[in-house]
Every structure is written in C-alpha cells, then in structure tokens.
Coordinates of C-alpha atoms in Angstrom, one line a residue:
X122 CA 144.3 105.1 56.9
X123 CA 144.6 108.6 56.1
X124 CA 143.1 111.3 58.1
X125 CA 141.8 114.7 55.9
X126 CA 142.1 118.3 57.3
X127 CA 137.9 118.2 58.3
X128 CA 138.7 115.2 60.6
X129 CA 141.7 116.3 62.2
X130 CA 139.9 119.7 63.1
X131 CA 137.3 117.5 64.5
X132 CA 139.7 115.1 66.2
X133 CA 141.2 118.1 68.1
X134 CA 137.7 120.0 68.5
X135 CA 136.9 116.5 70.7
X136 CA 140.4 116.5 72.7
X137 CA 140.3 119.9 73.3
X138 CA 136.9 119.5 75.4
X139 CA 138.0 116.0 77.2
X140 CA 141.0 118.2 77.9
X141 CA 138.8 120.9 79.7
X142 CA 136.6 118.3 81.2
X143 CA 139.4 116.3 82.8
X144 CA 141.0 120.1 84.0
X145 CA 137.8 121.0 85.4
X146 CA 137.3 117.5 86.9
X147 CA 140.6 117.5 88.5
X148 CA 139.7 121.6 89.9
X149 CA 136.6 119.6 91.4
X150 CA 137.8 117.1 93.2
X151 CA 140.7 118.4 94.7
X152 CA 138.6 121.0 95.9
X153 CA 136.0 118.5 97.4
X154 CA 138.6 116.7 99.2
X155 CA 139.7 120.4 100.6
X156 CA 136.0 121.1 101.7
X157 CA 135.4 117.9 103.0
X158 CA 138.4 118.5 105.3
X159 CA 137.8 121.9 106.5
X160 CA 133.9 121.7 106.3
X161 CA 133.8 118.2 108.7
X162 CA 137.0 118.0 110.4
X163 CA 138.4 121.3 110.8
X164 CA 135.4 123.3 111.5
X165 CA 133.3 120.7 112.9
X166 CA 130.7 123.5 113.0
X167 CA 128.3 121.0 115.0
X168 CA 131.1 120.2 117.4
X169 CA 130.6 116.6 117.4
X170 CA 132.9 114.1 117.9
X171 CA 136.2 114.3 116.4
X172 CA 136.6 111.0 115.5
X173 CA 132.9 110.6 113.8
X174 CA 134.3 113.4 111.9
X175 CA 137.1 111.7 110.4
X176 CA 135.1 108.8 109.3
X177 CA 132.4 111.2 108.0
X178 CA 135.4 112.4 105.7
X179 CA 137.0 109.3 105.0
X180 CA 133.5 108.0 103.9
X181 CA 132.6 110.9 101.1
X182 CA 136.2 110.9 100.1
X183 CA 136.4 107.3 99.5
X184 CA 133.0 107.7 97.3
X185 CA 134.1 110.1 95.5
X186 CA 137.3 108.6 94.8
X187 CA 135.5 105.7 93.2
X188 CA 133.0 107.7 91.3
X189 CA 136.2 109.7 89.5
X190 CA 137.9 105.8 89.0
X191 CA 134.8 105.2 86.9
X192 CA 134.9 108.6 84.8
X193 CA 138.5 108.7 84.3
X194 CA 138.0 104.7 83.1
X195 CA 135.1 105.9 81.0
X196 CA 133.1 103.2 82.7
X197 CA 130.0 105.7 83.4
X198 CA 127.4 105.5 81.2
X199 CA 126.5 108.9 79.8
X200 CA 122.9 109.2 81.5
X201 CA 124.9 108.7 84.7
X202 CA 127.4 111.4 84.1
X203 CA 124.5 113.6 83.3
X204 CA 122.6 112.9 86.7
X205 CA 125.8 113.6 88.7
X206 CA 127.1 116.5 87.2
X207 CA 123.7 118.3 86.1
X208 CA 120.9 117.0 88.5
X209 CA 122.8 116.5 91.7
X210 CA 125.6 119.2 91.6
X211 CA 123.6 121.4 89.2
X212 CA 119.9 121.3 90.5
X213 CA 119.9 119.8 93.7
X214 CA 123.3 120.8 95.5
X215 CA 123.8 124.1 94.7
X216 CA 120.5 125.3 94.3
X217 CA 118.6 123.4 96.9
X218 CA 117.4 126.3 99.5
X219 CA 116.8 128.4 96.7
X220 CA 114.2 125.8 95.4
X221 CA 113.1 124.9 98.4
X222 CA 112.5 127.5 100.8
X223 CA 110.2 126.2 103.6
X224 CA 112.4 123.4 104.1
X225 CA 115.4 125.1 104.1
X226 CA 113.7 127.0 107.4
X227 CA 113.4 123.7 109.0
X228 CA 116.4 122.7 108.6
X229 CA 117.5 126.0 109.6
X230 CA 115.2 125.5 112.8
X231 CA 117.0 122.4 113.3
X232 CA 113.2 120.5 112.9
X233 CA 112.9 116.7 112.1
X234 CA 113.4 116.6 108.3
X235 CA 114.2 113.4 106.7
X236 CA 116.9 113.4 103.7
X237 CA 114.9 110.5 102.3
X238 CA 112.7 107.5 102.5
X239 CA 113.0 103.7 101.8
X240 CA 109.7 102.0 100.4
X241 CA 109.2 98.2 99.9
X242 CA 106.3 98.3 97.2
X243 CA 106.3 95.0 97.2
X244 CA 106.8 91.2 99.6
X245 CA 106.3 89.6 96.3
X246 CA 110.2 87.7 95.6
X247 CA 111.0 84.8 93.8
X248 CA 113.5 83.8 95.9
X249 CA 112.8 82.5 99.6
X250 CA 115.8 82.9 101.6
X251 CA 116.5 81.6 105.2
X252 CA 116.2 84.9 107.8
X253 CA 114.7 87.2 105.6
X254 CA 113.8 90.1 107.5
X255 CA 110.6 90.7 105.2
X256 CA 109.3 87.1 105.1
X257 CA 109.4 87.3 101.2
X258 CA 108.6 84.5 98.7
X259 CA 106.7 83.5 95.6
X260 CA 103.4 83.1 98.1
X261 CA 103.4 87.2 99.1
X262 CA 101.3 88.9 97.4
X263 CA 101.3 92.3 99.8
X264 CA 102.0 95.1 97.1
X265 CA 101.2 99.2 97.4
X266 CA 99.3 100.6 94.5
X267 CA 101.1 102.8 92.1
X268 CA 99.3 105.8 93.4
X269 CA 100.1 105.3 96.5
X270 CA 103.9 104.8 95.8
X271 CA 103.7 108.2 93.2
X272 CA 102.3 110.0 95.8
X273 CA 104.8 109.3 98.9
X274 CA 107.7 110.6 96.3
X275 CA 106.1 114.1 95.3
X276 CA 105.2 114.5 98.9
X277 CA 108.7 113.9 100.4
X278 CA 109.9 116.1 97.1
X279 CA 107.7 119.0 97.7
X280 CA 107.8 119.4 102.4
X281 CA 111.1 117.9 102.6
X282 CA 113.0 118.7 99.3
X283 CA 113.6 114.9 99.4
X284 CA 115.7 113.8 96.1
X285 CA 117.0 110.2 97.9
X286 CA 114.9 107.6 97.4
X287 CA 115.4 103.6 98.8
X288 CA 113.6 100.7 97.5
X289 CA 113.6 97.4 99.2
X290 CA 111.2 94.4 99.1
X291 CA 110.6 91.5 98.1
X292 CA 112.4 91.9 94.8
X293 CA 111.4 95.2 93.6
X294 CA 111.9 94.1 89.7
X295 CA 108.4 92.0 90.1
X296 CA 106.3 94.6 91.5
X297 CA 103.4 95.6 89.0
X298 CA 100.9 97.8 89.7
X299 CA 97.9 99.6 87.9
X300 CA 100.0 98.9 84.3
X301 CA 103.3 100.1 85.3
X302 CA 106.3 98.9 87.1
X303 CA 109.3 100.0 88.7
X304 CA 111.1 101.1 86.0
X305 CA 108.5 103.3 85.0
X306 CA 108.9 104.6 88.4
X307 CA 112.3 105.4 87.8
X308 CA 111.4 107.3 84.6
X309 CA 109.0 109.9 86.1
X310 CA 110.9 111.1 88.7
X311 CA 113.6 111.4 86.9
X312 CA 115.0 113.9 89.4
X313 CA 115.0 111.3 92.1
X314 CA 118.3 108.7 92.6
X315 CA 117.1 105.3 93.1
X316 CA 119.1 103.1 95.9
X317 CA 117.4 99.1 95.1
X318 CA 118.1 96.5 97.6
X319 CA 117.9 93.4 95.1
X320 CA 118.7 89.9 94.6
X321 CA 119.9 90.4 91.7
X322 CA 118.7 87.4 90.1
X323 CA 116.2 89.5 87.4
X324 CA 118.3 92.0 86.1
X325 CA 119.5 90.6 82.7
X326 CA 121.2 92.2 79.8
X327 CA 117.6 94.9 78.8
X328 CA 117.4 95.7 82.5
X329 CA 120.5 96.7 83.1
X330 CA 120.8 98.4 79.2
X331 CA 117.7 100.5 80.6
X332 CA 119.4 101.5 83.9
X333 CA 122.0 102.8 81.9
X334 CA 120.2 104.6 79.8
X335 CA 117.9 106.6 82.9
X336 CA 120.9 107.1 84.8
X337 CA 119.6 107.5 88.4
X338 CA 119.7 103.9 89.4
X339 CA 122.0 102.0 91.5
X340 CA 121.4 98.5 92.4
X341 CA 122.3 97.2 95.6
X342 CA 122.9 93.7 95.1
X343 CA 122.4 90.5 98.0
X344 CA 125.5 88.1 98.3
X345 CA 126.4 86.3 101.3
X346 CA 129.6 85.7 100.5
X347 CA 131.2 83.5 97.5
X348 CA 129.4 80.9 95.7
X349 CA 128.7 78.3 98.4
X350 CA 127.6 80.2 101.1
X351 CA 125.1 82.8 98.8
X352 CA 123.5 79.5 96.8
X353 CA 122.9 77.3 100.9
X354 CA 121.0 80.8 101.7
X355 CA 119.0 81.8 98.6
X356 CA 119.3 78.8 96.6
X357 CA 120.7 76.9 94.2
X358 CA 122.3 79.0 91.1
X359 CA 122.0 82.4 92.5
X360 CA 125.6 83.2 92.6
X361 CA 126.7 82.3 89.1
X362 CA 122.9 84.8 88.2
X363 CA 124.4 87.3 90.5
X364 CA 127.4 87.8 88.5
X365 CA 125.8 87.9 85.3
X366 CA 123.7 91.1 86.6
X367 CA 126.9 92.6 88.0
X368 CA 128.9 91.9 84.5
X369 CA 125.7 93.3 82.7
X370 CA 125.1 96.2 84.7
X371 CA 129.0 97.0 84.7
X372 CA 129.0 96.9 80.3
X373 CA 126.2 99.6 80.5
X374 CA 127.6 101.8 83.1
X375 CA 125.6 101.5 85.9
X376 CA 126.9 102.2 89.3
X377 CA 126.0 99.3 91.0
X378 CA 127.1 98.0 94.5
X379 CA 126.7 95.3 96.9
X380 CA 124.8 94.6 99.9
X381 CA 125.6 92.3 102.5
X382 CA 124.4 90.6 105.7
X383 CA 126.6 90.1 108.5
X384 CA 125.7 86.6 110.3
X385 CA 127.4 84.8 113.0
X386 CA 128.4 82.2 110.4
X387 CA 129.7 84.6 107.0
X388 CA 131.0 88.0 108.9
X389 CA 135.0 87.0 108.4
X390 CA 134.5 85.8 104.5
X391 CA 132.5 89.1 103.7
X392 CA 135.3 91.1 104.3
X393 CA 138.3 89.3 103.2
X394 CA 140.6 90.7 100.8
X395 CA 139.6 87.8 98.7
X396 CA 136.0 88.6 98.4
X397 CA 136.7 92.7 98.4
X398 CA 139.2 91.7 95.2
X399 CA 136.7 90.0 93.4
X400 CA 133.9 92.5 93.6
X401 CA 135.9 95.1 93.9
X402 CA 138.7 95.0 91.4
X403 CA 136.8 92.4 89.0
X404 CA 133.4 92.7 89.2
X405 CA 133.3 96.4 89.4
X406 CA 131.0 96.7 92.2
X407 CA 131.2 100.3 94.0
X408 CA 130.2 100.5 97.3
X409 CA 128.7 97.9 100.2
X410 CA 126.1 98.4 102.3
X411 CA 126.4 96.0 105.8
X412 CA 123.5 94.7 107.7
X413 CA 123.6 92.9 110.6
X414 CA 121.4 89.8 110.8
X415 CA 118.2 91.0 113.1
X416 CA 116.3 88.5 114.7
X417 CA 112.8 89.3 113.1
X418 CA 110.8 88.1 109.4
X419 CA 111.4 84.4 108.6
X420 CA 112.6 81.9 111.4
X421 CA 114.3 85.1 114.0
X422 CA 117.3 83.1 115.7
X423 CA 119.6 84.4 118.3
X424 CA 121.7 81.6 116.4
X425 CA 122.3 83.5 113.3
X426 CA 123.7 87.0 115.4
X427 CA 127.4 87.6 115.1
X428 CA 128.4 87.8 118.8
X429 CA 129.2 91.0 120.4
X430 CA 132.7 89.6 119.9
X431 CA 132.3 89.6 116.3
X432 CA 131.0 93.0 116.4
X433 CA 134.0 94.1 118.0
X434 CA 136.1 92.1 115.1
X435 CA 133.9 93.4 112.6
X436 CA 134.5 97.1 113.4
X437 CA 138.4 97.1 113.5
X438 CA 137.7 95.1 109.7
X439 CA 135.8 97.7 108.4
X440 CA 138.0 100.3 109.4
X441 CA 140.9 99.0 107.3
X442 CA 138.7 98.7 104.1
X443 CA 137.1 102.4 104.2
X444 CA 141.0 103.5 105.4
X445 CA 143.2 100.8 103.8
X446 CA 141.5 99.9 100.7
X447 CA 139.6 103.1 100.4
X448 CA 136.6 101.0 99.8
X449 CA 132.6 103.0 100.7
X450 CA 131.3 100.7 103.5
X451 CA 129.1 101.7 105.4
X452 CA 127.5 99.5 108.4
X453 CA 124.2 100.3 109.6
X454 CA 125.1 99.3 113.0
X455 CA 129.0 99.6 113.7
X456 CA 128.7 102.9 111.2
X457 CA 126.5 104.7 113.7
X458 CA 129.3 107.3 114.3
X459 CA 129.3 108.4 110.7
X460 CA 125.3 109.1 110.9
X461 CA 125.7 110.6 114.4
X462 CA 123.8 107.5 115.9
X463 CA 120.3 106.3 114.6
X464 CA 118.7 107.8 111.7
X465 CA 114.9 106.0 112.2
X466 CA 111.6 108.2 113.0
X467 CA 111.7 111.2 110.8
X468 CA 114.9 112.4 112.6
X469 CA 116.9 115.7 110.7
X470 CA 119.2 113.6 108.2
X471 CA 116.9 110.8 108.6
X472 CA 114.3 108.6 107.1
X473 CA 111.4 106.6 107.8
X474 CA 109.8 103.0 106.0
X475 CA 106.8 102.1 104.3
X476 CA 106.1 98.4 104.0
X477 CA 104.1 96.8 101.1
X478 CA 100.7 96.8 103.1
X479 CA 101.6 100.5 103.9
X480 CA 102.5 99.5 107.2
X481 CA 104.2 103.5 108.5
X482 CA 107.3 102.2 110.2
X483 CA 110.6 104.4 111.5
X484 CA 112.9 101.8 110.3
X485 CA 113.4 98.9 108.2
X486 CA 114.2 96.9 111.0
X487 CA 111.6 98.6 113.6
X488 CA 108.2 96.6 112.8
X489 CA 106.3 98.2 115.1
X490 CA 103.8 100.9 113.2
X491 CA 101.8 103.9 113.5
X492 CA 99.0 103.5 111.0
X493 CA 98.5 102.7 107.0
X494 CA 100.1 105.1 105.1
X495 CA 96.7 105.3 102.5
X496 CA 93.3 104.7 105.5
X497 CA 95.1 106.6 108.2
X498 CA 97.0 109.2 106.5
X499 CA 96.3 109.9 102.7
X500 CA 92.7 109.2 103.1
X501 CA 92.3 111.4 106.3
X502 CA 94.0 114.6 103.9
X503 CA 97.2 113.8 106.4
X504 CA 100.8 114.3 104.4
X505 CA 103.7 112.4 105.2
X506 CA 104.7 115.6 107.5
X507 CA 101.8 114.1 110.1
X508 CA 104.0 110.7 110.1
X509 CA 106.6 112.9 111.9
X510 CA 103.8 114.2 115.0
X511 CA 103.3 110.5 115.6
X512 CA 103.6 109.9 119.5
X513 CA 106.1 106.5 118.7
X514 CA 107.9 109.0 116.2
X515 CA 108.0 111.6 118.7
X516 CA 109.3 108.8 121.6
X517 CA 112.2 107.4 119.7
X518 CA 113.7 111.2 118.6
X519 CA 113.7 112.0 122.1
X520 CA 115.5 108.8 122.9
X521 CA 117.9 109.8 119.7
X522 CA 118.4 113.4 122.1
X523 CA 119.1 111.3 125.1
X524 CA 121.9 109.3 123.5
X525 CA 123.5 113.2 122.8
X526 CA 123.4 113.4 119.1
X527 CA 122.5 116.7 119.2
X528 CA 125.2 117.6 122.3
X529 CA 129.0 118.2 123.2
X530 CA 130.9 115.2 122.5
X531 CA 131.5 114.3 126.3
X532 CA 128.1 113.8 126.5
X533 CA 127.6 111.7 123.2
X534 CA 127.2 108.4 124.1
X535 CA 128.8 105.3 122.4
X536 CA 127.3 105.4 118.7
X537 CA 129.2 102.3 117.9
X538 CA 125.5 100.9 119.7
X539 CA 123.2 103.4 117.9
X540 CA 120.5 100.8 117.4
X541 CA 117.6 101.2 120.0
X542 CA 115.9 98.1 118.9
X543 CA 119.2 96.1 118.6
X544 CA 121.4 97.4 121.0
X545 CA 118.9 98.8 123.6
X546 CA 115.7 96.8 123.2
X547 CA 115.0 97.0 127.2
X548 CA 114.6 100.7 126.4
X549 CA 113.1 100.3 123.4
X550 CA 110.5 98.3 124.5
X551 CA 109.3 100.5 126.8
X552 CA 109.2 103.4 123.9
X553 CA 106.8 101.0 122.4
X554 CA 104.6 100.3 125.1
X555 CA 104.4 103.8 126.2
X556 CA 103.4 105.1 122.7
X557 CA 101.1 102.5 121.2
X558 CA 102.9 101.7 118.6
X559 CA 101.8 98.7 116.7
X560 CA 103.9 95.3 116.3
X561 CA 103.5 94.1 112.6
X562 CA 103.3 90.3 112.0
X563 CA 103.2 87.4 114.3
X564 CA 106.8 86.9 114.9
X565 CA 107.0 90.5 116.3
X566 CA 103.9 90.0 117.8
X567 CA 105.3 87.2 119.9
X568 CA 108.9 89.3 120.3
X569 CA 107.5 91.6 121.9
X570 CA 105.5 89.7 124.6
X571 CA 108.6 87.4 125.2
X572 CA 110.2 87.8 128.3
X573 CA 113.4 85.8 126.6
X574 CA 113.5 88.1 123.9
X575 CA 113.7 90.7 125.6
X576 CA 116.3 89.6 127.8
X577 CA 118.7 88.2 125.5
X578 CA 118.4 90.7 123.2
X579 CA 119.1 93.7 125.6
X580 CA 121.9 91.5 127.4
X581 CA 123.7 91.4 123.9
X582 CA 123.2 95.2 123.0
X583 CA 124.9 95.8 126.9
X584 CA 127.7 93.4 126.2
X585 CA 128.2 94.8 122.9
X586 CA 128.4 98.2 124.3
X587 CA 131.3 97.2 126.6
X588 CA 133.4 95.6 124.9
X589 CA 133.0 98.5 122.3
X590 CA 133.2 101.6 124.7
X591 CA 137.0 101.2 124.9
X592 CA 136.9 102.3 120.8
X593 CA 134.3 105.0 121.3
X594 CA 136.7 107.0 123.9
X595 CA 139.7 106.4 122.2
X596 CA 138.8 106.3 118.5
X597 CA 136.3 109.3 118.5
X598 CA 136.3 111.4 121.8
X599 CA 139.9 111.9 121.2
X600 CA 141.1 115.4 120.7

C-alpha cells in the first residue's frame, strides 16, 4: 500500500510528538528517581530512620517503575494517562498549597491532617467468605445513603485538600443508593483517585470498559492464593471469575492490583515467585496490598494468625519482592516502617474509616467508634474535622507520639509492630477503656471483655516484637 505526501506529513506530525513525549517522559522519571533519593534518603529532612527511608524510596521508585512499564507498553488507557499526568502532577502535586491554603498551614503546623479516607458504603456482598473482617454476605443489608457518602468526599476535599479516596465493603459494585451507584460516584469527583478493595467477581467486560474510560479507578482485587486455596475461602468458581476481571480490566487499561490476606495457612504461596509470575508478568496486575488476618468480623480465630514466626518469614519475603523483583508491596503491618508506624485516628499522613452504618472508626481494623457519622456529626453541623477532637482520636495519636514517630531515630520504637490493636492490644485496650470508645458488633463486644483475648493477643504482639527487634536495629537504625 502506498502512502501519499498528506499521510506521510501526518505520519511524521504523530512521531514527532511520541518522540517528545517519550524525551519528556524519560527527563521525568530520571529526575523522580533523583528526588526521591535526595528528598527521602539523603536529606531525610524529618531525620527518621535511615532505613525507613530506604524503603520509603524503594517503594515510590518501584511504583513508578511499573506505571512507566505500562506507558512505554501502551497498556494505559488514555483517561488514565490523563489523570496522572494532568490531575495528579498538574492539579494536585504541583499546585496543591496554592489551592489549598488553610491546610497547607496545618500541615505546616505539623496538625493531624489525614491524606485520605477509606469508606465501606456498603456490608451488602454476594460472596460470604470464612474470616471476613466485615461480616459481609447476601443477608447485610447495612448501606450509607448517597448523601451521606457525597458529602464525607467534599468535606475531606475542601479542610484537608484530600484527593485519595478508599473504598472497601461488602463488594462496593452492589451498593445502590438514592438512584445512583458507585460508579456514578466515581464520575463526580472526577478529581478524586479511587482505591476499591473488591472481590472481583462483578467486574465484567462494561465495568471494566467504564473504568477505563473515567480513569481514576484502581481495583484492588481479593485472592488467597491460586485456584484451590481462593475457591475453599470464597467459594466455588471465584478464581477462574477473578481472572476474567483481571484479563478485562487489563484490555481496557486500568491499573488494577491485587490484595491479599496473609493467614497462617496461605502466607508462603502468596508470595512465591510462582504466584508473583502469574499476576505479575501474566495477568498484569500492578501492585499488592498485604493484610494480615485479624481476629475480628466472621468466626475471629487465633487459628487463622500467621505466627510471630511467620511474621518474621514474611518480612525477609517481602523485602526481596519490593528489592529483588521491584514489585509495590506494601504490608499494613510488617510495612509500618515505610508509614512511620500507624496511620489510624486522623494522624498527619493518615486516615480514618467509616463503616456502612456510619459507624466513625480510626481504622479498618479498629471497631471500636466514636459516634455515627450522620446523628452525631453531620446532623449536629459537626464536619469531619470534629472526628479528629474525638477523646479515642485524641488517645491513640498520643500513643502514635509515644511509639516516637515524630522523634530522633534512637527513640523510634520497633515499627515493624506499629499495630496498637494487633501488636499492643494490652495498651490498646486501656486507650479504649479510658476514652469511651464504642466496640461495634458482638464479636468485639465479647473481645473486649475477654480476659483470653486479651491475653493471647498481647502475648503474640510481644513475641512478635522480639523476634523482630533484631531487624529494626540492624535494618533501619543503621547509619
């Protein structure tokens, strides 16, 4: 086929632009890596631990490095490209203290100001797994109203200049409210980017066509590990449905990652090179997200832990995927370094969770409350700023202070156990007790009158911390 004079001008118009973008994307990224080097581990302006630091880096390089795999592959849909390059490096990045003054003064005044907040809108899920932490089936109904949910994400926007936003559940994909859905949440704030824990089992070939086409979507997707262990957990057929989502959402362009939970039973087959190379090199998945089972929701067992010993397994695992196989994981527990400990209760950097009742909680896996976010906040004229003047809120940043997260690395204190509720539930406990803070559902209800609970618990957080000190001195308060 011949090509006329018009077309090869054209032809050459087009490579002369991919041309400058690739120049221009190269300029970027090599100067990102640069900053990230000097900004965390060279300067290390908050003096923190050297060795958080590193991982701090090694994190944002690895995402980064995955996010230019997928441009340079042309795997990015372009609504995606778009979000990155002109919402989050365009509007919010470089010109978020100029558009958001007040809060750049409390950050400046080093006050509690959350990066961002995780909302379960719904406990509705058509899936009823063994352990879920949220109790979910067909059977709950518990969902927030639209109004309520609209409302949490223009407040956070406008006193936190908040642009992070995590759903959870339930499955998120059947919550309905007041006409709309979650999508539809998705398209108005458009200037939000979506993280949504989901089983993956509803996102079909229009769903995923739609994320691609909004751009500020990434699914976080439940496996427990390959085919035999995710169906015994969440049922017959869910794998092979899992991999359909991940090969649909991976033909429009969608970021999409996957989240994983950590039990005494799965830990080693999570992160074997053998699952990593199938959602990783053939699946396309981007980034994992590593829970540790919690002993709370549907049937808590001490059972399902990994042992302390695990834990300690588990870190040395993880290091040699995020430095090794320059994979983004990120464990919400063993990762506590990177965040400089726990994030809960409104801290700076932080978040905070609001359950599908409305239920005002400092962490997903805190269920202890402060009040309904609609009767004892919005209905009051309170704004999610008065979450943060809670008395519980107030207790667990101080205990966040006490663990040194704020102080010279001497004083830090092993953040490989960041978790007050997991790895320091004797003190936790008494946080809750002294503050009033409210225990939501029986099963806590019952955890936190149990004398064995508490017990067991705390003896595993201490055993934990000792067999991972060792790391903590060596690993990050080296100079």
């Amino acid at each position: 086929m011949k090509i006329n004079a018009k077309s090869k001008k054209a032809l050459a118009k087009i490579s002369l632009q991919l041309m400058k973008v690739d120049f221009i994307m190269n300029l970027f990224l090599k100067w990102g890596e640069k900053q990230i080097l000097k900004n965390l581990v060279l300067k290390n302006p908050r003096n923190r631990p050297i060795g958080a630091q590193e991982d701090k880096a090694i994190a944002v390089r690895n995402l980064m490095k995955i996010f230019e795999k997928k441009y340079r592959e042309g795997s990015l849909s372009p609504a995606v490209k778009d979000w990155v390059f002109n919402r989050l490096v365009g509007d919010i990045i470089l010109n978020w203290a100029e558009r958001h003054p007040e809060a750049a003064e409390r950050r400046r005044r080093d006050e509690p100001l959350p990066v961002f907040m995780t909302i379960s809108p719904t406990q509705e899920c058509n899936l009823a797994c063994f352990g879920c932490y949220a109790a979910s089936s067909k059977k709950t109904l518990a969902s927030l109203d639209w109004d309520i949910v609209d409302k949490l994400i223009d407040q956070k926007r406008e006193l936190w200049g908040s642009y992070f936003t995590v759903i959870s559940g339930g499955e998120p994909l059947m919550w309905e409210s007041q006409g709309k859905n979650i999508i539809d949440l998705y398209e108005k704030h458009d200037d939000n980017f979506f993280l949504m824990y989901t089983n993956g089992t509803m996102i079909d070939r229009s769903v995923a066509k739609k994320f691609g086409e909004l751009g500020n979507i990434t699914p976080a997707i439940s496996v427990e590990g390959f085919e035999k262990r995710t169906d015994e957990r969440r049922g017959k057929g869910t794998f092979k449905k899992i991999i359909d989502a991940m090969s649909y959402l991976k033909e429009e362009g969608v970021i999409f990652g996957a989240s994983l939970t950590a039990t005494r039973d799965n830990a080693e087959e999570l992160t074997s090179d053998e699952f990593l190379d199938m959602f990783f090199d053939e699946l396309g998945a981007s980034y994992i997200w590593m829970f540790q089972y919690m002993p709370i929701g549907r049937g808590p067992t001490f059972d399902m832990m990994i042992t302390p010993e695990q834990r300690e397994q588990l870190w040395h695992r993880e290091r040699y995927i995020q430095r090794e196989r320059g994979i983004f994981v990120i464990d919400f527990w063993n990762g506590g370094p990177i965040s400089d400990g726990c994030i809960s209760a409104g801290r700076k950097g932080g978040y905070l969770y609001i359950d599908w009742y409305g239920n005002v909680m400092p962490c997903v896996f805190v269920p202890y409350s402060v009040g309904n976010i609609k009767t004892d906040f919005f209905d009051k004229g309170k704004n999610v700023d008065d979450i943060l003047k809670t008395p519980f809120f107030k207790g667990l940043r101080k205990w966040q202070l006490d663990q040194g997260y704020k102080d010279s690395p001497e004083n830090v204190k092993n953040e490989i156990v960041p978790c007050p509720i997991r790895d320091h539930h004797d003190e936790f406990n008494k946080i809750v007790k002294e503050n009033n803070a409210i225990p939501v559902g029986k099963t806590t209800e019952v955890a936190f009158e149990d004398e064995r609970y508490i017990k067991d618990l705390t003896a595993i957080g201490k055993k934990t911390d000792k067999l991972t000190n060792g790391i903590w001195v060596q690993e990050y308060l080296k100079m």
